[in-house]
Coordinates of C-alpha atoms in Angstrom, one line a residue:
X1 CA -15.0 -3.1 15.5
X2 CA -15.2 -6.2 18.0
X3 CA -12.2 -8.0 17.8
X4 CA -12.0 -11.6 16.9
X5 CA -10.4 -14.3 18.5
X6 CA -8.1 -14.8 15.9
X7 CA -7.9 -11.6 13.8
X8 CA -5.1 -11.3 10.8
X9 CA -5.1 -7.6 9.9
X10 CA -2.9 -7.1 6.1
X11 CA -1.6 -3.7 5.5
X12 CA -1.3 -3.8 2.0
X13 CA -3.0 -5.1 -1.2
X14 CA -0.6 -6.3 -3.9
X15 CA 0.2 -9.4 -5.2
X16 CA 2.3 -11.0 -2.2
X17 CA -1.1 -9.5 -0.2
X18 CA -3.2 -11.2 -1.9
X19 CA -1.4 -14.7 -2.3
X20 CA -1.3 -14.2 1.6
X21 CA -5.2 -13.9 1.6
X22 CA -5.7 -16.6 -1.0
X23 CA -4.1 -19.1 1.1
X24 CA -5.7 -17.9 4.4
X25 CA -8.9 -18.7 2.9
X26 CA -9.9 -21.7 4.0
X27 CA -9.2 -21.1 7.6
X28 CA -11.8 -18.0 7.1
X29 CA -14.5 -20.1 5.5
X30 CA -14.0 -22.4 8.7
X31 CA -14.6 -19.6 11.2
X32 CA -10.7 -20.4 12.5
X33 CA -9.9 -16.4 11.8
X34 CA -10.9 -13.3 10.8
X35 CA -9.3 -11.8 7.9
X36 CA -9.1 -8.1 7.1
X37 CA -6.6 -6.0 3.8
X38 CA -6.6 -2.9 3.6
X39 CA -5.2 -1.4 0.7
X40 CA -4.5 2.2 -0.4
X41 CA -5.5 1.8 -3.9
X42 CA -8.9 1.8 -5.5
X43 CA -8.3 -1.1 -7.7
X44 CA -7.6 -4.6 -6.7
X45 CA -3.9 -6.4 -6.2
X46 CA -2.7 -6.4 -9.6
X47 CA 1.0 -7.6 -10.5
X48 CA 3.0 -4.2 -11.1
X49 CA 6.2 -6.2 -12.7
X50 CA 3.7 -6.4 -15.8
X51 CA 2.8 -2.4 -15.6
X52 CA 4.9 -1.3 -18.7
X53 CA 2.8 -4.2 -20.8
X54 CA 0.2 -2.9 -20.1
X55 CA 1.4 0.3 -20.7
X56 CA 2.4 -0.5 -24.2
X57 CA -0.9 -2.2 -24.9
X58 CA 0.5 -6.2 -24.7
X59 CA -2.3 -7.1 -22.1
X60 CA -4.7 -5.9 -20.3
X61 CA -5.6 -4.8 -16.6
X62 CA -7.8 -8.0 -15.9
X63 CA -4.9 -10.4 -17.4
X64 CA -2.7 -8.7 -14.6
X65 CA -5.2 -8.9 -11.5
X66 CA -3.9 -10.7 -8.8
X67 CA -6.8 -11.1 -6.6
X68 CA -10.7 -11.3 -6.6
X69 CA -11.5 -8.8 -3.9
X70 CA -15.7 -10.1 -4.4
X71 CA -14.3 -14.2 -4.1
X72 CA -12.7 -12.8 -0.8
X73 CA -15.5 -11.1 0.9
X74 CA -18.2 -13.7 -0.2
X75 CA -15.7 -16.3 2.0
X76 CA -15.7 -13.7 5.0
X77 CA -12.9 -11.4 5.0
X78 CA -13.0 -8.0 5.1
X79 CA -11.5 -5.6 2.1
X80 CA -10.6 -1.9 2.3
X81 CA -9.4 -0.1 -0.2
X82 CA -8.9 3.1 -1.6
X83 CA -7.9 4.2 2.1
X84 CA -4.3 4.6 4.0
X85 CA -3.1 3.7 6.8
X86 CA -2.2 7.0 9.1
X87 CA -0.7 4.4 12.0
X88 CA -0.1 1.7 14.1
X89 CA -0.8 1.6 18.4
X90 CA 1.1 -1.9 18.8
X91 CA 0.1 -1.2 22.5
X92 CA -3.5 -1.3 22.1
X93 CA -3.1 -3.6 18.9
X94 CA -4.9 -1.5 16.5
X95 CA -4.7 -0.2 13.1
X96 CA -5.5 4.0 13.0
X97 CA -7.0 4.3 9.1
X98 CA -7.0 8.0 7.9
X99 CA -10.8 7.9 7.8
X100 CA -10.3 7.8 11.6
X101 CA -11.4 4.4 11.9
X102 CA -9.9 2.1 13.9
X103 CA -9.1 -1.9 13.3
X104 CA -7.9 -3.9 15.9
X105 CA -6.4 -6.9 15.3
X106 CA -4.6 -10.1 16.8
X107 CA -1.8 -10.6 14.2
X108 CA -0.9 -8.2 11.7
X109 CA 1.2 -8.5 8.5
X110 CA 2.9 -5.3 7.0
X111 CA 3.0 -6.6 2.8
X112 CA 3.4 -2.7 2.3
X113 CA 5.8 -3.3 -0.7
X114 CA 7.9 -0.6 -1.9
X115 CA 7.7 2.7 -3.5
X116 CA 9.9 3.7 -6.5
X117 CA 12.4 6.0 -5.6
X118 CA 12.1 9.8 -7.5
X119 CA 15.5 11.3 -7.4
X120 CA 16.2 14.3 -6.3
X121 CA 15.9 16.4 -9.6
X122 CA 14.7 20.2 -9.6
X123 CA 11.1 20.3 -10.0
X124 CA 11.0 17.0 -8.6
X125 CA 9.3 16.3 -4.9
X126 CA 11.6 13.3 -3.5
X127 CA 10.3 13.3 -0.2
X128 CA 7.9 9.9 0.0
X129 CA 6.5 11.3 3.3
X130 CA 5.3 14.5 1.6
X131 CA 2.7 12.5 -0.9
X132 CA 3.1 15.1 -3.7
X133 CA 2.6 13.8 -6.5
X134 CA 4.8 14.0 -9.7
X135 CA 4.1 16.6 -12.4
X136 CA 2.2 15.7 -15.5
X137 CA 4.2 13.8 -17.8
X138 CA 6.8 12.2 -15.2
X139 CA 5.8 9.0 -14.3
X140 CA 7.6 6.0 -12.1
X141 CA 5.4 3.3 -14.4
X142 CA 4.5 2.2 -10.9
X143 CA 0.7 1.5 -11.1
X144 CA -2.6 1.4 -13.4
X145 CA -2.2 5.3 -13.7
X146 CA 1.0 5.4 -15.0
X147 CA 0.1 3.0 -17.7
X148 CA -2.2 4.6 -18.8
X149 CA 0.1 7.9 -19.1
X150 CA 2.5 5.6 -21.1
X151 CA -0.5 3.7 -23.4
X152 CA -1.1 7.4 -24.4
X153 CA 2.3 8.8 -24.9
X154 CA 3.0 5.1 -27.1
X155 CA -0.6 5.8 -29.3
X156 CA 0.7 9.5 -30.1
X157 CA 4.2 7.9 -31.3
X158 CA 5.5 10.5 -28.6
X159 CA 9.1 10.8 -27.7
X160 CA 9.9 8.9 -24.3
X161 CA 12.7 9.6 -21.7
X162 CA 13.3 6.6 -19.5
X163 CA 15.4 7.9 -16.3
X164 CA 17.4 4.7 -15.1
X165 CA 19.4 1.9 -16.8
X166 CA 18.4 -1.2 -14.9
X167 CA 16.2 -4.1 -16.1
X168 CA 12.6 -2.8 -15.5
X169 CA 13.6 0.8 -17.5
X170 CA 15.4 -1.1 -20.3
X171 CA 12.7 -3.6 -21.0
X172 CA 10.3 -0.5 -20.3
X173 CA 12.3 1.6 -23.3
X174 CA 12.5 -1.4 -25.5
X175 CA 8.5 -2.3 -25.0
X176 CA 7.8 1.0 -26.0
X177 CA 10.2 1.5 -29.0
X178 CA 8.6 -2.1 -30.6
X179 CA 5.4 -0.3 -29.9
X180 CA 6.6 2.8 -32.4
X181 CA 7.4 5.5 -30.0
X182 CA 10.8 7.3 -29.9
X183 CA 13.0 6.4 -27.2
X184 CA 15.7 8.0 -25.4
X185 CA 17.5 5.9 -21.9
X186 CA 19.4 7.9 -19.7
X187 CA 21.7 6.6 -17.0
X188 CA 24.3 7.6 -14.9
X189 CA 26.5 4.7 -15.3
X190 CA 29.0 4.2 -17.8
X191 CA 27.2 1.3 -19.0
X192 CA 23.3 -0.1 -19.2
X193 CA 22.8 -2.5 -16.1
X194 CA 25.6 -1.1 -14.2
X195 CA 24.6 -3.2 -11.0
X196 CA 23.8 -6.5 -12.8
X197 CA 26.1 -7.2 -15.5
X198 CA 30.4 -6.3 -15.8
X199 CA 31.2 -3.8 -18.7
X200 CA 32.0 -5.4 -21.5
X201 CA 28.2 -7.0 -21.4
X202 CA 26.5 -3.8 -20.5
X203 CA 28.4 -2.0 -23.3
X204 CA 27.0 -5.2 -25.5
X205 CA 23.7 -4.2 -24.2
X206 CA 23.6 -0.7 -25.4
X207 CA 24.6 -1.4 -28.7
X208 CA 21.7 -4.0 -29.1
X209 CA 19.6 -0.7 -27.6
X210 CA 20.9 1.4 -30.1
X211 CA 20.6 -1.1 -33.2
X212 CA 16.9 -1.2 -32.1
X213 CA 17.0 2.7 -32.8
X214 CA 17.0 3.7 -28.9
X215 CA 19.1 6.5 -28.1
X216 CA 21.5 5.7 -25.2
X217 CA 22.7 8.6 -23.3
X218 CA 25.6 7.3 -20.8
X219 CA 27.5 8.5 -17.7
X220 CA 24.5 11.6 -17.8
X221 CA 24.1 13.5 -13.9
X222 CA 20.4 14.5 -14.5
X223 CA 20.2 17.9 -12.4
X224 CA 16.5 18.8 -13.1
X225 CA 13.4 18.3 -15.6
X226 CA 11.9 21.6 -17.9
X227 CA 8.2 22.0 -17.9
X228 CA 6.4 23.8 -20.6
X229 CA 2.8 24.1 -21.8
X230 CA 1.3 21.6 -23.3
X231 CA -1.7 21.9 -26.1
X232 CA -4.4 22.7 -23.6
X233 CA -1.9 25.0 -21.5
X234 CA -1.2 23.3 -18.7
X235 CA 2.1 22.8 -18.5
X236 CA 4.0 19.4 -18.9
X237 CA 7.3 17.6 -19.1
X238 CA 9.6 19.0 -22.5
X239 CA 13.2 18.0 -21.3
X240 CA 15.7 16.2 -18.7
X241 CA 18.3 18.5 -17.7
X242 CA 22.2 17.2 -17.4
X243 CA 24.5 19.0 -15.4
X244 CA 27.1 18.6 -18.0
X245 CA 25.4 18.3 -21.4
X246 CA 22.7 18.8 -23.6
X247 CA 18.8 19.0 -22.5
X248 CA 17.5 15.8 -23.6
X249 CA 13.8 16.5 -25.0
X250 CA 10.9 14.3 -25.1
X251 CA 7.1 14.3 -23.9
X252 CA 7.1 11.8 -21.3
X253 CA 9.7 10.9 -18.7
X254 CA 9.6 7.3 -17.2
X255 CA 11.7 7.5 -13.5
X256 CA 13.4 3.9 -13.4
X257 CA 15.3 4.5 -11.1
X258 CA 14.8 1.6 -8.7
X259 CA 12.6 1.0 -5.1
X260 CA 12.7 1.5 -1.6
X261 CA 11.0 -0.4 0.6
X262 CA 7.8 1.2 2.5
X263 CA 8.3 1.0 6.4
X264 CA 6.9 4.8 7.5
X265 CA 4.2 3.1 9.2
X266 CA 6.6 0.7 10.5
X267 CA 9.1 2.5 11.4
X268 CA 6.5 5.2 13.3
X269 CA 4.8 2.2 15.2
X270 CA 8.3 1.9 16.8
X271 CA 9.4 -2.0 14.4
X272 CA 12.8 -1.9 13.9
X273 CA 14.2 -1.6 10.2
X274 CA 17.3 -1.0 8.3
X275 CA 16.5 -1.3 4.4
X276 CA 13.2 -2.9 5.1
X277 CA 11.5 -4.1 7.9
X278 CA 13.6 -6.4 10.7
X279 CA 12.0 -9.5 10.6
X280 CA 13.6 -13.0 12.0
X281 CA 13.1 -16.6 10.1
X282 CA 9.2 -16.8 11.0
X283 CA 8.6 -13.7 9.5
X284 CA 8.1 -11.7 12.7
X285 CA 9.3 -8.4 13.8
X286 CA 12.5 -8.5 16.1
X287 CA 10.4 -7.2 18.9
X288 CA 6.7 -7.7 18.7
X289 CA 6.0 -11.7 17.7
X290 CA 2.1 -10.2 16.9
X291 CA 3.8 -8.2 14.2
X292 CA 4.8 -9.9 10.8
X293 CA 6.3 -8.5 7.3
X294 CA 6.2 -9.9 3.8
X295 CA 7.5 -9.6 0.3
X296 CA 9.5 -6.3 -0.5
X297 CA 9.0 -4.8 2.5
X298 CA 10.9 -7.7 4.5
X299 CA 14.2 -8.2 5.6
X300 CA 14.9 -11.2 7.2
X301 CA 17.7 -9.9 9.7
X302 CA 17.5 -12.2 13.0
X303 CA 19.1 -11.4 16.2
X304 CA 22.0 -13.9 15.7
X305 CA 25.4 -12.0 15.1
X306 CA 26.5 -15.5 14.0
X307 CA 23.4 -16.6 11.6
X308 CA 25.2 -17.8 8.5
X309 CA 21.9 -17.0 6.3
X310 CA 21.8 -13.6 7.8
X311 CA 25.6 -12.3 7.1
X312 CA 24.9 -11.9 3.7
X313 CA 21.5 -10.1 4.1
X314 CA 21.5 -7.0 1.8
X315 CA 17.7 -5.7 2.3
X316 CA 14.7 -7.2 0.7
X317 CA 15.2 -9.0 -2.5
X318 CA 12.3 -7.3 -4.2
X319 CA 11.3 -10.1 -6.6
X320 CA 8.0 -11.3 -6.5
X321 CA 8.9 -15.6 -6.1
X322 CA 10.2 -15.1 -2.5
X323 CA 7.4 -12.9 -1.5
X324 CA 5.1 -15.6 -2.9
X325 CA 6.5 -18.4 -0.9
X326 CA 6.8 -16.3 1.9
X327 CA 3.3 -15.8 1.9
X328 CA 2.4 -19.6 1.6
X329 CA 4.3 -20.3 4.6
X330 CA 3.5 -17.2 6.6
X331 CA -0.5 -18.5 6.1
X332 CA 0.4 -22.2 7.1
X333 CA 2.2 -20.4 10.5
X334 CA -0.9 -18.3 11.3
X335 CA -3.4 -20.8 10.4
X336 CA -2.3 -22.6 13.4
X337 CA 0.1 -25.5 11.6
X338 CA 3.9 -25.8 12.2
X339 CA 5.6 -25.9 9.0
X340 CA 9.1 -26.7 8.5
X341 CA 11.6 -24.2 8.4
X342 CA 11.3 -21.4 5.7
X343 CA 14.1 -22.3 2.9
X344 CA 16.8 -19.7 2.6
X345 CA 16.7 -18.2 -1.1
X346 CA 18.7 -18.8 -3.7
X347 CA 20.8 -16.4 -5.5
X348 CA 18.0 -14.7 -8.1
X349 CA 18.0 -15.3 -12.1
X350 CA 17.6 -11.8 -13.3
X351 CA 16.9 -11.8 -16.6
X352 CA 15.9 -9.3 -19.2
X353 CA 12.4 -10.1 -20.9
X354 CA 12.3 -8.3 -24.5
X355 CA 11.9 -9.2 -28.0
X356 CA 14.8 -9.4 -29.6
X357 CA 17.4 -8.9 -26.2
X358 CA 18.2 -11.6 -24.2
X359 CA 20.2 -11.2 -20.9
X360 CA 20.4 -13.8 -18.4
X361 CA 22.6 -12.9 -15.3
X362 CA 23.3 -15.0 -12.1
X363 CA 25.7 -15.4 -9.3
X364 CA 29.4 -14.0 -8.9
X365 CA 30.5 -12.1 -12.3
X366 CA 32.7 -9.6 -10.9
X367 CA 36.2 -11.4 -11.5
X368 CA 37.4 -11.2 -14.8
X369 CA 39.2 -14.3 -16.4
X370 CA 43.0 -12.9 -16.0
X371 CA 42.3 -11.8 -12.6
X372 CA 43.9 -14.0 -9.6
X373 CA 41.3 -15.2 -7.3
X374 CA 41.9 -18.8 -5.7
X375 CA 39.7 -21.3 -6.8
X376 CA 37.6 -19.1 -9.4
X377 CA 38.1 -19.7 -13.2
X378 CA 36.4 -17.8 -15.5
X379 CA 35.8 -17.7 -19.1
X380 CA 34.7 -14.9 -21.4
X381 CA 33.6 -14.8 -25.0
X382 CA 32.8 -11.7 -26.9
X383 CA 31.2 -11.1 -30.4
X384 CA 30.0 -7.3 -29.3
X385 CA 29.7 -6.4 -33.4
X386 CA 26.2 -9.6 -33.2
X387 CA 25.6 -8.3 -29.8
X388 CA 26.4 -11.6 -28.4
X389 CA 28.2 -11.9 -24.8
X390 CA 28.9 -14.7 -22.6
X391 CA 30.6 -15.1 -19.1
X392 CA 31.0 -18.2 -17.0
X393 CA 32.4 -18.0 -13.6
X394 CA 32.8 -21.7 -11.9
X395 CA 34.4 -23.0 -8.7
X396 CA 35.7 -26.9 -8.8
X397 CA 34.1 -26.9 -12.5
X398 CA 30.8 -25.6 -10.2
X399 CA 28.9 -22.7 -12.0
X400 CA 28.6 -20.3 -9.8
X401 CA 27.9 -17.3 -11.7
X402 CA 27.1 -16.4 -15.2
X403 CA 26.5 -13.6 -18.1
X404 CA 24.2 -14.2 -21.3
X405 CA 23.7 -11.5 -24.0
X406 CA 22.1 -12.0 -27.4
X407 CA 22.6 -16.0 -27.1
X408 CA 18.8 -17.2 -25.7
X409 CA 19.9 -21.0 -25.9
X410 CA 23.2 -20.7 -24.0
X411 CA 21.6 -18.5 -21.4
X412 CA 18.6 -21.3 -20.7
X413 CA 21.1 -23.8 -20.3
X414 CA 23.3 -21.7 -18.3
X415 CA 20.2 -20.8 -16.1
X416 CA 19.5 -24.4 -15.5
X417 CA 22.9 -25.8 -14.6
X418 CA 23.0 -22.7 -12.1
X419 CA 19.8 -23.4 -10.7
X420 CA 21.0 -27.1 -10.1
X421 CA 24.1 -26.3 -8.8
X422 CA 25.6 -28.3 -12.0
X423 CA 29.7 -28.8 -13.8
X424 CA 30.0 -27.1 -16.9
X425 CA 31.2 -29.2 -19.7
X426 CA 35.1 -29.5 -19.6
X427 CA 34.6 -28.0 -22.9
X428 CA 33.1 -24.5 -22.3
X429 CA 32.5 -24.1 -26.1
X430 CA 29.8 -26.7 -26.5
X431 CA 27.2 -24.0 -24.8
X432 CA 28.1 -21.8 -27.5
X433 CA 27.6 -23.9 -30.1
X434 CA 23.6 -23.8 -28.6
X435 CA 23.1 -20.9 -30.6
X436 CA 24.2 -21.8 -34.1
X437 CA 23.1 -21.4 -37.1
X438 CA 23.0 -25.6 -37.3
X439 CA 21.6 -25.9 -34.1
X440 CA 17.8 -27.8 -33.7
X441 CA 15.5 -25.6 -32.5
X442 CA 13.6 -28.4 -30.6
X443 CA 14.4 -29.1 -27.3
X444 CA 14.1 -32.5 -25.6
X445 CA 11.3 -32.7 -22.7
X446 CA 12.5 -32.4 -19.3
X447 CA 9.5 -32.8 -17.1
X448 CA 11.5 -31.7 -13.8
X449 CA 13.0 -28.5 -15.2
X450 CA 10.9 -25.1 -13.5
X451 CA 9.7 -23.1 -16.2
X452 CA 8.2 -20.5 -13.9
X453 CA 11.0 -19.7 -11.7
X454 CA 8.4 -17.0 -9.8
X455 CA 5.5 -19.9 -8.5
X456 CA 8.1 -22.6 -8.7
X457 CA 5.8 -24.6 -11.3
X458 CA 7.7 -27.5 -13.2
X459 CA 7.6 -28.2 -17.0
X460 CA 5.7 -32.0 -16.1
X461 CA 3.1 -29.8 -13.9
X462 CA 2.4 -27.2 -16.9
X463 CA 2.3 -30.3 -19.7
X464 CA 0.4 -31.8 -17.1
X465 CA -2.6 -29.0 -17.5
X466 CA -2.4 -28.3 -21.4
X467 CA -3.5 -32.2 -21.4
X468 CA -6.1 -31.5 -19.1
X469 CA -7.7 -29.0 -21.9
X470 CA -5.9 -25.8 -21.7
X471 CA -4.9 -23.9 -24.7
X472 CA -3.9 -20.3 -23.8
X473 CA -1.2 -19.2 -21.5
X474 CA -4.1 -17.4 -20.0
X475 CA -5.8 -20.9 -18.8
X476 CA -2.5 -22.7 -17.9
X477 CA -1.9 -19.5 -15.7
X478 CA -5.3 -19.6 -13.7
X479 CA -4.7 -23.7 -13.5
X480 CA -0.6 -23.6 -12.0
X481 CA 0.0 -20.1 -11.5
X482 CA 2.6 -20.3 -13.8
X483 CA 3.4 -17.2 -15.8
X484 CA 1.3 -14.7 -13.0
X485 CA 4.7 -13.6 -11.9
X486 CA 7.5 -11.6 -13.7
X487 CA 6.1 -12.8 -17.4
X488 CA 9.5 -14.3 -18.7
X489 CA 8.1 -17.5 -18.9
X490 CA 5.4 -17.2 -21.0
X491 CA 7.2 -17.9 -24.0
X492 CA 8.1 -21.3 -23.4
X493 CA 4.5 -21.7 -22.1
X494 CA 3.5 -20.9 -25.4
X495 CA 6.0 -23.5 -26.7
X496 CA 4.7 -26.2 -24.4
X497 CA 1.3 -25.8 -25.5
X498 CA 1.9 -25.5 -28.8
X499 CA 4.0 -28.5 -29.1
X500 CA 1.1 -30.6 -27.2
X501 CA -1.5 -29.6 -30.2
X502 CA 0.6 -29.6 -33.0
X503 CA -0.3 -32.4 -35.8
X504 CA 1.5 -35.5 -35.3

């Protein structure tokens, strides 16, 4: 292959990938570069955060797809997919595929995401280098396959065994038990959402899992899984062995038990990495400035001992809104333009999207309110018996760090005075009142407030499109990009549009 002037080579096709693509576009069409993505799967960038939806039949593979590989060829670039990459010669600036062809390039962007990790249980291949794949009925709800696995085992009202009690497994378990299969979530903390939440909201948590009729199996050490033949003989998943306790049976067994960032290729093309790949505050390696890293493979680590943005680095943030905006600016950089410095992150939202569960975490929550740190005060309020939960941590009357369970109004209010850096009321009680029984449902406009935390797209921008003719959460998605990322703000799209063609 002759290599272009200006040649951006991708390794990787997800959705960061392709938002990366999307915005190089126009400098394609114009001749400025050459674009090339190579991605190992078949199918076209897809949004995986949306994989266990599909898996239990609440949308569909073309509501998830990311990308339009046909839109991107017919404006010049160049797609691969179904094919890895074996390496990387940074010496000769080429790309080694494992079809033995080679692709040279001039810039090129690892957006190589990460891989869900599969602990190390008997029967069980951890190793990510040995590409064995995991025995029928284990599956990491990872891609299009694995929902598929789980659409079945749903349809067949089979019992399912989610490995893991973090957000993606619990909204995984609780998607599939509204769906009508048996659940069982095993974890090896003493309570669900051990890294996100304190204990008094993750023991909230399980009860709302176990008033939902999941079975919640706690401080479990998984040792191994038990195969045995399924109705056509082969044989398949029947149990998750504990090293100190019962088999736990089922039919499928979902892994949730988090990521870890893909830098093989990296790391063998000689990049430096620690939880993901080294990259300084333009996005490029430490040591080659031709090399570049995105999204959940990324860790912005610069050389500065003394960077106050970089002391408090932790690894990739593995949410799907910084990888976005790091693609934007990474495609202004490259397309030749000098945009202002890429904005630090804020601490992330997490929140857990189910019917019927609300969790809303943020900020610093370790302290409890008795405990003596300077500065921090903290209040607490428990109803565990409604499965409600609420913790507010603030600094000068400053919220800097909050817990929401089972209270949906508090924890959107919460979320927003966070977001905004915002004094909590001098009377804390007032958010609790949100959620009443008295309480108006309707809330009052506020055209500034993001309702897409993942594109960054405001509530006037969304409004804003519904009054230009859409009607579906599907058409205000393809207008703002709202509601493409994580899915938890589809709801109060719904709301908006419904509120813009209600009767008068």
């Amino acid at each position: 292959m002759t290599l272009a002037a200006n040649h951006v080579v991708i390794i990787g096709y997800g959705p960061v990938a392709a938002r990366l693509a999307e915005e190089l576009l126009p400098s394609v069409r114009q001749g400025l570069l050459a674009l090339t993505i190579i991605g190992e799967e078949s199918a076209a960038a897809y949004n995986r955060v949306l994989v266990a939806d599909l898996g239990v039949g609440r949308t569909s593979e073309e509501a998830i797809s990311v990308s339009d590989p046909d839109e991107l060829e017919a404006a010049g670039a160049v797609v691969i997919r179904g094919v890895r990459v074996r390496r990387v010669d940074r010496a000769r600036q080429a790309v080694l595929l494992e079809d033995g062809v080679w692709i040279p390039y001039t810039k090129l962007v690892f957006a190589t995401g990460a891989r869900p990790v599969v602990p190390p249980l008997h029967g069980l291949n951890p190793d990510p280098a040995a590409n064995v794949p995991l025995p029928r009925g284990v599956i990491a709800l990872r891609d299009l396959a694995d929902a598929a696995v789980l659409r079945d085992a749903v349809d067949r009202r089979a019992h399912v065994v989610v490995l893991g009690g973090g957000i993606l497994g619990l909204e995984a378990a609780l998607a599939a038990r509204d769906e009508g299969a048996e659940v069982t979530v095993v974890h090896h903390g003493a309570h669900t959402l051990g890294r996100s939440i304190d204990a008094g909201a993750g023991h909230t948590v399980a009860a709302a899992l176990r008033a939902r009729g999941i079975q919640v199996v706690s401080q479990a050490r998984a040792v191994g899984v038990s195969m045995a033949p399924g109705a056509d003989g082969e044989a398949s998943f029947a149990a998750l062995l504990q090293e100190n306790g019962p088999a736990v049976q089922g039919q499928l067994l979902v892994l949730s038990c988090g990521v870890r960032p893909r830098v093989e290729v990296a790391a063998g093309a000689g990049l430096s990495t620690n939880h993901g790949i080294l990259v300084d505050h333009t996005l490029a390696s430490l040591h080659d400035p031709h090399v570049f890293a995105i999204g959940d493979c990324a860790e912005i680590r610069c050389l500065d001992s003394n960077c106050p943005e970089c002391s408090n680095s932790t690894g990739p943030l593995g949410l799907i809104g910084p990888g976005w905006r790091q693609a934007e600016w990474l495609a202004a950089f490259l397309a030749g333009f000098s945009p202002a410095a890429l904005p630090a992150e804020r601490a992330p939202v997490m929140m857990l999207k189910a019917r019927g569960v609300d969790v809303a975490v943020a900020g610093d929550i370790t302290a409890g309110p008795f405990d003596d740190v300077p500065g921090l005060a903290v209040s607490l309020w428990a109803d565990p018996e409604h499965g409600k939960y609420v913790k507010m941590s603030t600094r000068g009357g400053v919220l800097c760090g909050f817990i929401s369970v089972g209270m949906p109004r508090a924890g959107a209010e919460l979320t927003l005075l966070f977001e905004r850096g915002s004094e909590l009321p001098a009377d804390r009680s007032t958010l609790l009142r949100l959620d009443g029984p008295d309480r108006e449902i309707a809330s009052v406009p506020d055209p500034a407030r993001t309702v897409c935390r993942c594109a960054g797209v405001t509530e006037e921008t969304i409004t804003g499109a519904v009054v230009e003719g859409c009607s579906s959460v599907q058409e205000v998605s393809a207008a703002t990009r709202a509601g493409t990322g994580c899915g938890g703000c589809h709801g109060d799209l719904k709301k908006l549009i419904e509120a813009h063609f209600a009767p008068a």
